[in-house]
Short mmCIF file of C-alpha atoms in Angstrom, two decimals:
data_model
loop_
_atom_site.label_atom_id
_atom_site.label_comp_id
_atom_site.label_asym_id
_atom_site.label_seq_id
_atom_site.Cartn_x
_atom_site.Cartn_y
_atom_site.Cartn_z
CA UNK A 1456 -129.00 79.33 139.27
CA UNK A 1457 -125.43 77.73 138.86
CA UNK A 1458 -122.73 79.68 140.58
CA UNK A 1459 -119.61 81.14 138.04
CA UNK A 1460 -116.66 79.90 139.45
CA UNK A 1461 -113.82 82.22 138.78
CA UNK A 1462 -111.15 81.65 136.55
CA UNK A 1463 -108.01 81.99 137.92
CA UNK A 1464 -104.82 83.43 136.37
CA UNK A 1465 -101.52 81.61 137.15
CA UNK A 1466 -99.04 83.71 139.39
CA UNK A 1467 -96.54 85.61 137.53
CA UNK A 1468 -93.74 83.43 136.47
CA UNK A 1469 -95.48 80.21 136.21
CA UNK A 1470 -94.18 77.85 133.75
CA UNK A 1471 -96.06 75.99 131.53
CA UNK A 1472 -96.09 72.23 131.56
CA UNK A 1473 -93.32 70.35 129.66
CA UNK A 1474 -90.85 67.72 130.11
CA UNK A 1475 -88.29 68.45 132.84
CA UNK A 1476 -85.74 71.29 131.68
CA UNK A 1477 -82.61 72.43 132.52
CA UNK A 1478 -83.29 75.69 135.08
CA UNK A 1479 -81.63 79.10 134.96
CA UNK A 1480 -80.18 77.79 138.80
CA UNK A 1481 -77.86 74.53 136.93
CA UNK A 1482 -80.49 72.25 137.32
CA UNK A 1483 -83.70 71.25 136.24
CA UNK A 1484 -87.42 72.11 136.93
CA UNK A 1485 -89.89 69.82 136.60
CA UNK A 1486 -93.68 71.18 136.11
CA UNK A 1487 -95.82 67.97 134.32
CA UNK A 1488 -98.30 66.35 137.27
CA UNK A 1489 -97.11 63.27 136.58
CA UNK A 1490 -93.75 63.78 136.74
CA UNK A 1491 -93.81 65.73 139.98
CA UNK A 1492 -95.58 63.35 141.31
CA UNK A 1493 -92.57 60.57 140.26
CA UNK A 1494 -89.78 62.77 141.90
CA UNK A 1495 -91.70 63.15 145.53
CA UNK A 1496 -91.79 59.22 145.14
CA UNK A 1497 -88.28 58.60 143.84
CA UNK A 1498 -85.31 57.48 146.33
CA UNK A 1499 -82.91 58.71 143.89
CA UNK A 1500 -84.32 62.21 144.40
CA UNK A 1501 -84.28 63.59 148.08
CA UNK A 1502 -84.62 66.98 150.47
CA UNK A 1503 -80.97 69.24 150.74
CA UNK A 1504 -80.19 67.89 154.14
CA UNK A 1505 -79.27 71.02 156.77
CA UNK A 1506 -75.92 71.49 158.02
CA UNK A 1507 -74.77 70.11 161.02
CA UNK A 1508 -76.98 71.21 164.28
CA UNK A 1509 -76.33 74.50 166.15
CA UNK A 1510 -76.29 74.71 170.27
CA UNK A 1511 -80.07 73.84 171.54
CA UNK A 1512 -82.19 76.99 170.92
CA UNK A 1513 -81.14 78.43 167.87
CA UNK A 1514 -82.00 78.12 164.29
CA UNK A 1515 -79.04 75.51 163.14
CA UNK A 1516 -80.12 73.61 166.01
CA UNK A 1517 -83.76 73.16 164.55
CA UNK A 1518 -83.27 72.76 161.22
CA UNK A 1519 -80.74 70.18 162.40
CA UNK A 1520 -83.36 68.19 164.14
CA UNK A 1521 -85.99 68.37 162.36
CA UNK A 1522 -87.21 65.97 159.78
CA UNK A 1523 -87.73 68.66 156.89
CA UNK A 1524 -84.21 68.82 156.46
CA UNK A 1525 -82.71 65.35 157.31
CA UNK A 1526 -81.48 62.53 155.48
CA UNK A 1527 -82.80 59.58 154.51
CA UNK A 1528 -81.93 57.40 157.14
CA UNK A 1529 -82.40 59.89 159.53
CA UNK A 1530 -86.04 61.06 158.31
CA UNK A 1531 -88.39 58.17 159.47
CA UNK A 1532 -87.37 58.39 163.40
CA UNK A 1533 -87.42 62.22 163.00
CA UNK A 1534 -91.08 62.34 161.06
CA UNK A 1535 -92.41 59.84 163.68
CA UNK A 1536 -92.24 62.72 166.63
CA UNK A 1537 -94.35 64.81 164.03
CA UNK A 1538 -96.82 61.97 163.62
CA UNK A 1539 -96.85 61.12 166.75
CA UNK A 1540 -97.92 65.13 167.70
CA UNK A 1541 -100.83 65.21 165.36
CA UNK A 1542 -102.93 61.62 165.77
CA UNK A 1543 -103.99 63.11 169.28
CA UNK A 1544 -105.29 66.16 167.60
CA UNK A 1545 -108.94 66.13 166.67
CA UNK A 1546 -108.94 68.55 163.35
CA UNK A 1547 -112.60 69.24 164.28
CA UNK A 1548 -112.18 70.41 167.07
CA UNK A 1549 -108.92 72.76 165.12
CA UNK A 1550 -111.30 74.00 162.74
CA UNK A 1551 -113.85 74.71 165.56
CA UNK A 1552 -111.59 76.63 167.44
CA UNK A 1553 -109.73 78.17 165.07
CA UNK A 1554 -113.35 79.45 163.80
CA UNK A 1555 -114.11 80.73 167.62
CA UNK A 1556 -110.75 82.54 167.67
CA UNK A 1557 -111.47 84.16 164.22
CA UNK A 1558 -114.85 85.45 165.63
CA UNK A 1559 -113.19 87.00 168.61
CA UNK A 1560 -111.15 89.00 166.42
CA UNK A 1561 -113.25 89.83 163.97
CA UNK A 1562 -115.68 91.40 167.23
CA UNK A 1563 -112.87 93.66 168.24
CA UNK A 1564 -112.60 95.19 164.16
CA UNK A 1565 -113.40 97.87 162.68
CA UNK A 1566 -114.89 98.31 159.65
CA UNK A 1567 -112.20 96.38 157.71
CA UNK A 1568 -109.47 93.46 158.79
CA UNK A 1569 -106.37 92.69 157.27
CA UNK A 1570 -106.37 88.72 156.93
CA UNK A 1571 -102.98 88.51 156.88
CA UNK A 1572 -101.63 89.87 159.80
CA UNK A 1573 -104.79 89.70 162.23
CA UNK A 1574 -106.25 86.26 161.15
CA UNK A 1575 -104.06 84.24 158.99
CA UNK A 1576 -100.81 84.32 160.28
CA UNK A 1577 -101.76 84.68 163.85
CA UNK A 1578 -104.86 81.94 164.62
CA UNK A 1579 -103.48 78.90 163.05
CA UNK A 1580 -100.39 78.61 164.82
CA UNK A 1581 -102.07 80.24 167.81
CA UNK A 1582 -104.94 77.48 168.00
CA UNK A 1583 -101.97 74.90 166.69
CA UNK A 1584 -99.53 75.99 169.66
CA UNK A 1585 -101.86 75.72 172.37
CA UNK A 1586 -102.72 72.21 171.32
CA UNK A 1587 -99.24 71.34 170.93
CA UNK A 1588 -98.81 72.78 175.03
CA UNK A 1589 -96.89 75.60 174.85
CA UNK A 1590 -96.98 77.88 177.04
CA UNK A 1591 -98.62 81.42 176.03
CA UNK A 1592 -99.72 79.89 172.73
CA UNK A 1593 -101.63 83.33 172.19
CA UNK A 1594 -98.27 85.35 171.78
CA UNK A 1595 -96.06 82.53 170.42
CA UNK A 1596 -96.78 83.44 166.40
CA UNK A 1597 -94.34 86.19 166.25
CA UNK A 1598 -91.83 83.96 167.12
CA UNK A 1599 -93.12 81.13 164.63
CA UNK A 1600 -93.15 83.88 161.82
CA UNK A 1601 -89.69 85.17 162.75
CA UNK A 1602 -88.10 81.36 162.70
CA UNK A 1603 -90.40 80.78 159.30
CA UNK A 1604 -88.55 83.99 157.93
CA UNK A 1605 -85.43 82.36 157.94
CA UNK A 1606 -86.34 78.41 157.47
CA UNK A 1607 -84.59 77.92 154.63
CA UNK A 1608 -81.43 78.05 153.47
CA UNK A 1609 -79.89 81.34 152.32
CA UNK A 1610 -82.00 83.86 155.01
CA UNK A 1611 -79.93 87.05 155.64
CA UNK A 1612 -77.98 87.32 158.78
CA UNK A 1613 -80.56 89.50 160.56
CA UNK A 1614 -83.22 87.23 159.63
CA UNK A 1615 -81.01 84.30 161.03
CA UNK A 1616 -80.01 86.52 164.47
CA UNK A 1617 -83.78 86.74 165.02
CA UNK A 1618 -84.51 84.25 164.30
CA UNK A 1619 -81.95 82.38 167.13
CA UNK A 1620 -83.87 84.45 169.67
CA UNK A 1621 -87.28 82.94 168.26
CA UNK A 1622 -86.52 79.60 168.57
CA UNK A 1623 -84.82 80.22 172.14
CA UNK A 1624 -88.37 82.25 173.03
CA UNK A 1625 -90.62 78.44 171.91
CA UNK A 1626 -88.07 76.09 173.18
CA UNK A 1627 -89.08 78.22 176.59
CA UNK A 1628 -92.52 77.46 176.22
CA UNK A 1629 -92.17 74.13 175.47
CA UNK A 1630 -93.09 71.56 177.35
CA UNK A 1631 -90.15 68.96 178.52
CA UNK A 1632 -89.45 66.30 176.30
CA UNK A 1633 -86.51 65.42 174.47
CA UNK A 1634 -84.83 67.48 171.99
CA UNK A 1635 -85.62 65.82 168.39
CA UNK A 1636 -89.52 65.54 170.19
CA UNK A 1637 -89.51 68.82 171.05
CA UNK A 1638 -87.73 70.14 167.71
CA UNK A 1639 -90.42 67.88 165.02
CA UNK A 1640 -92.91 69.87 167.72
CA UNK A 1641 -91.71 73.35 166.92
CA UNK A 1642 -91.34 72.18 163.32
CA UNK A 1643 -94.73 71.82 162.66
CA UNK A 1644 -95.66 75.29 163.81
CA UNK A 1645 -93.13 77.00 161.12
CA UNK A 1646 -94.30 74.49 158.67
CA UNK A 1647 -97.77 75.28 159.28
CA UNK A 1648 -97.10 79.07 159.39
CA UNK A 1649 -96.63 80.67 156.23
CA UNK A 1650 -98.02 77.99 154.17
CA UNK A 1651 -101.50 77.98 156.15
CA UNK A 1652 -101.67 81.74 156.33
CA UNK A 1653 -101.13 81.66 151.98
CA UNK A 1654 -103.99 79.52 151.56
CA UNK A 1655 -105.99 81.58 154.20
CA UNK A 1656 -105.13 84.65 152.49
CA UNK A 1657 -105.57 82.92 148.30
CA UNK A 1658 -109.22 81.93 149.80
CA UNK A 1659 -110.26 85.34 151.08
CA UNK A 1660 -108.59 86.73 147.77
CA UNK A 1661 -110.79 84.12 145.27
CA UNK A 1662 -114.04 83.39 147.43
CA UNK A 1663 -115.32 85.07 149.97
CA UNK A 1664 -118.27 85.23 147.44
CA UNK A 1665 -118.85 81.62 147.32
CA UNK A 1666 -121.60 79.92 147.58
CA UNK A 1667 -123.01 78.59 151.01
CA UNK A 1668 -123.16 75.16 150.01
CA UNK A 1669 -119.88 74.22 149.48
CA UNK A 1670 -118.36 73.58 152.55
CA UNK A 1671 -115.23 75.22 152.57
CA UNK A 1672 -112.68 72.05 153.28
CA UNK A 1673 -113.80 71.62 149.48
CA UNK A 1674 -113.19 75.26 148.64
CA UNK A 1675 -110.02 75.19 150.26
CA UNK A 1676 -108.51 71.84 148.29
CA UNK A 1677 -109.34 73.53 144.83
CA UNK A 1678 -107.16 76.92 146.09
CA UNK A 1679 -104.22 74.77 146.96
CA UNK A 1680 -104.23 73.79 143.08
CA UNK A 1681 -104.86 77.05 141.72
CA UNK A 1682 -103.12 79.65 143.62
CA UNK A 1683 -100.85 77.06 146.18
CA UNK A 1684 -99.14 78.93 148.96
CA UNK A 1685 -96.30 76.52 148.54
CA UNK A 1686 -95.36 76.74 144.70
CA UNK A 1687 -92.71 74.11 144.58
CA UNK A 1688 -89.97 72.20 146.43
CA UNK A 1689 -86.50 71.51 145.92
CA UNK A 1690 -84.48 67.65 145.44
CA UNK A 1691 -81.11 67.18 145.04
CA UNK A 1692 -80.15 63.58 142.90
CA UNK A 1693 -78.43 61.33 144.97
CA UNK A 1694 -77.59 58.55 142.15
CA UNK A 1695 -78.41 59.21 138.84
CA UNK A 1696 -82.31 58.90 137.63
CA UNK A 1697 -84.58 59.18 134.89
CA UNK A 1698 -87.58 61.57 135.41
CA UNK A 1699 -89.97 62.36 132.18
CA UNK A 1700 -87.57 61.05 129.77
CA UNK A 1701 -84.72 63.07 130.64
CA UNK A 1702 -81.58 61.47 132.55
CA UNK A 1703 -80.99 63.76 135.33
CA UNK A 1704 -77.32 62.90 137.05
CA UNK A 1705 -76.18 62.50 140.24
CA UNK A 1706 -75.52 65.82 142.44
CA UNK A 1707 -78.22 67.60 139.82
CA UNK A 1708 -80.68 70.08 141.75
CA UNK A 1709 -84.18 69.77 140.89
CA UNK A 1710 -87.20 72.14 141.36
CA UNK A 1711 -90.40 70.62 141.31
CA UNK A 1712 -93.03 73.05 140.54
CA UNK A 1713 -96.35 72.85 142.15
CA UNK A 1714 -97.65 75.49 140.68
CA UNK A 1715 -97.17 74.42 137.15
CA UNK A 1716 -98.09 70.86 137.50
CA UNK A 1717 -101.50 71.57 139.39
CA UNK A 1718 -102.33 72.78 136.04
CA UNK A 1719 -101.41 70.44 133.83
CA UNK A 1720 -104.09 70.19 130.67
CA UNK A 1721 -103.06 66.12 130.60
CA UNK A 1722 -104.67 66.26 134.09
CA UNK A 1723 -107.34 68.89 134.83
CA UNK A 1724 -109.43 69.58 131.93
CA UNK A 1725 -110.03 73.63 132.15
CA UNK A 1726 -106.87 74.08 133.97
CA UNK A 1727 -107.47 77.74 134.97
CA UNK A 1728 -111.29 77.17 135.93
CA UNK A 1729 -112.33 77.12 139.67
CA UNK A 1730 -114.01 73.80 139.85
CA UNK A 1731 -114.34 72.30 143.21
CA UNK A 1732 -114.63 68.61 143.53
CA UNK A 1733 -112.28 67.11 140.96
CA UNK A 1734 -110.85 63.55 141.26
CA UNK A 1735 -107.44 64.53 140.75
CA UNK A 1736 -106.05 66.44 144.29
CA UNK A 1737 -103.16 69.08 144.13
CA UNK A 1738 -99.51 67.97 144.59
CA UNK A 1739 -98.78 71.01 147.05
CA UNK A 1740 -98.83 69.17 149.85
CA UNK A 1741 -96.14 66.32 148.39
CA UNK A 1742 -96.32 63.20 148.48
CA UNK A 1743 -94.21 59.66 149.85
CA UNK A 1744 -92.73 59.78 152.24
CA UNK A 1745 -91.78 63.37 152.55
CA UNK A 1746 -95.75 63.91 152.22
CA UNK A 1747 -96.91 66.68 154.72
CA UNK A 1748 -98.22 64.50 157.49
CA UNK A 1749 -100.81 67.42 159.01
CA UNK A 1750 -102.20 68.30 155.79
CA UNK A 1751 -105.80 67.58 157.32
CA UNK A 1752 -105.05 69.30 160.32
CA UNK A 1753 -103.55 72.31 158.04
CA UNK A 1754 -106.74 72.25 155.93
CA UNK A 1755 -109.17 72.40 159.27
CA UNK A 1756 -107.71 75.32 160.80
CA UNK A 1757 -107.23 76.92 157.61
CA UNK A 1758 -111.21 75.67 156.92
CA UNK A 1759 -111.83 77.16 160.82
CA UNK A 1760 -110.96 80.88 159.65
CA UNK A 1761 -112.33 80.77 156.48
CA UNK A 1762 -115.83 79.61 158.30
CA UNK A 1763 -116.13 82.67 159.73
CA UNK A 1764 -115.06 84.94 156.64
CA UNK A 1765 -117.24 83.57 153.98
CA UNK A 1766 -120.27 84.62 156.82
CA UNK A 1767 -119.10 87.61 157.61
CA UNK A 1768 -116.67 89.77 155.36
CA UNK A 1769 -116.67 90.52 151.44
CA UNK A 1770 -114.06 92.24 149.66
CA UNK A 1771 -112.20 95.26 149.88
CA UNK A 1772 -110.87 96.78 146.84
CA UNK A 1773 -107.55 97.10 146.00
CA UNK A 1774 -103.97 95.91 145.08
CA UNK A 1775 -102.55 92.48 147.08
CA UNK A 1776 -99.13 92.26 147.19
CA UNK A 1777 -96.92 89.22 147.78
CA UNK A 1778 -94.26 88.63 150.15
CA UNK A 1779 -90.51 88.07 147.85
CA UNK A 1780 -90.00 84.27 148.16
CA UNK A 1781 -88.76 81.39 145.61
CA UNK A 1782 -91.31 79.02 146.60
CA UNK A 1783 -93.77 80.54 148.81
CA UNK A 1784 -96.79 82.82 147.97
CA UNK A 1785 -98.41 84.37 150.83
CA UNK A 1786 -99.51 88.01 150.51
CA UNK A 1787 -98.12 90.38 152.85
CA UNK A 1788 -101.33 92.11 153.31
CA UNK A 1789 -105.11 91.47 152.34
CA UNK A 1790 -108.30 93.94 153.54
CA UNK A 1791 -111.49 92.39 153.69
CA UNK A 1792 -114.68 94.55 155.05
CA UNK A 1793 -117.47 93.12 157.06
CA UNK A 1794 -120.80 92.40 155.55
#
């Protein structure tokens, strides 16, 4: 009998696909595939750079550092101690224990889990941290998920305060090296934080009813299209550009939405249907060279706690309810109940 893949409803807010259009914000959005795709690839088009860096161990000094928010000729060197982090990491051996540390949890449940807070945000950067050698890695995702609360620009001033002592707390537990290696280090845990524990939470929203013969790396690359944790990205125009027939000028922001072009008709043919194994792969994890360099690693620990919910939970009925963000979707709490 052929399994009924769900069809899923875009987010609330989602635009439609269309040539790029002037945004609300004074400047544009972009939401065709192909034109996403164009601006993650275009020089003219790059990432806000952060202000200057703060005193070592706080948040200006991280976001400083790392290559997320650098400039162009700055990015390369920076992305490099990233890179460097992740080819020793085996993402088999992530998702494997990732899956063990999801199993250990779910022994010590009751009768119902929230993925969110026990699984989700907690194991990834737990089983990512340890590999990474920090110390404690088991109680170092509060501080992740406090420094990933503030990330970006425009975090309140409490958020940013705790933020400070977060980023103190993992510089602690880090091992020595020097501070841009150790900074790309940390980065990867916040960038691996709230975007991992959105796709762990859209799986266990969509599919804990799968099938057992997809394997869920497949599952997971079909949720990243339809319900991505990351629903855009934000460019500023260094030098003026043309981008889907529109000239956009020079000092123009630009939102490039994810969300809207992982759905576009001139691309996926029944847009809104669950369909694993396309040929075309979502944009949410970029692309060039601002392209996230762990999404494999992301996917098998992601993969890892998803492993163990397809075989054991089902779901729980009941609202979910999303955390307030412009470009992230993660929910702030999802009950699942055990088989």
């Amino acid at each position: 009998m052929t399994h009924a893949w769900p069809v899923v409803d875009p987010a609330p807010d989602t635009p439609p696909c269309g040539p790029p259009a002037p945004d609300s914000g004074a400047g544009w959005s972009v939401t065709r595939y192909a034109d996403v795709l164009a601006a993650l690839t275009d020089p003219a088009l790059t990432v806000p750079v952060a202000g200057p860096a703060g005193p070592p161990g706080t948040l200006a000094w991280l976001r400083g550092t790392v290559s997320r928010f650098s400039a162009p000729e700055r990015h390369a060197a920076r992305r490099a101690h990233g890179v460097a982090a992740l080819a020793v990491l085996d993402p088999v051996g992530l998702r494997a224990e990732a899956a063990s540390a999801t199993a250990a949890i779910l022994d010590r449940a009751g009768d119902r889990v929230d993925v969110i807070g026990a699984l989700a945000r907690r194991v990834p950067v737990q089983v990512l941290a340890g590999r990474l050698g920090l110390d404690r890695p088991a109680s170092a995702w509060p501080a992740v998920a406090d420094v990933a609360a503030a990330y970006h620009p425009g975090a309140a001033a409490d958020l940013v305060r705790r933020a400070d002592a977060a980023v103190a707390d993992l510089l602690a537990r880090s091992p020595g090296a020097g501070p841009e290696r150790t900074a790309n280090r940390l980065g990867l845990l916040v960038q691996a934080c709230d975007a991992t524990a959105g796709l762990v939470g859209a799986a266990a929203r969509h599919l804990l009813d799968a099938p057992a013969g997809h394997d869920s790396t497949d599952l997971l690359a079909e949720v990243l299209r339809l319900d991505p944790p990351v629903r855009g990205t934000r460019r500023v125009a260094v030098a003026p550009t043309n981008l889907g027939g529109r000239e956009i000028g020079a000092g123009a922001a630009v939102l490039l939405r994810f969300d809207a072009a992982n759905r576009d008709p001139a691309v996926f043919a029944d847009p809104d249907r669950f369909a694993p194994g396309r040929p075309d792969g979502a944009l949410t994890f970029g692309a060039g060279p601002r392209g996230c360099p762990g999404e494999r690693h992301a996917l098998a620990l992601a993969a890892g706690v998803f492993d163990v919910l397809r075989g054991r939970c089902r779901p729980a009925p009941g609202p979910v309810r999303y955390a307030p963000h412009p470009t992230l979707r993660v929910p702030t709490r999802l009950e699942v109940r055990f088989r």
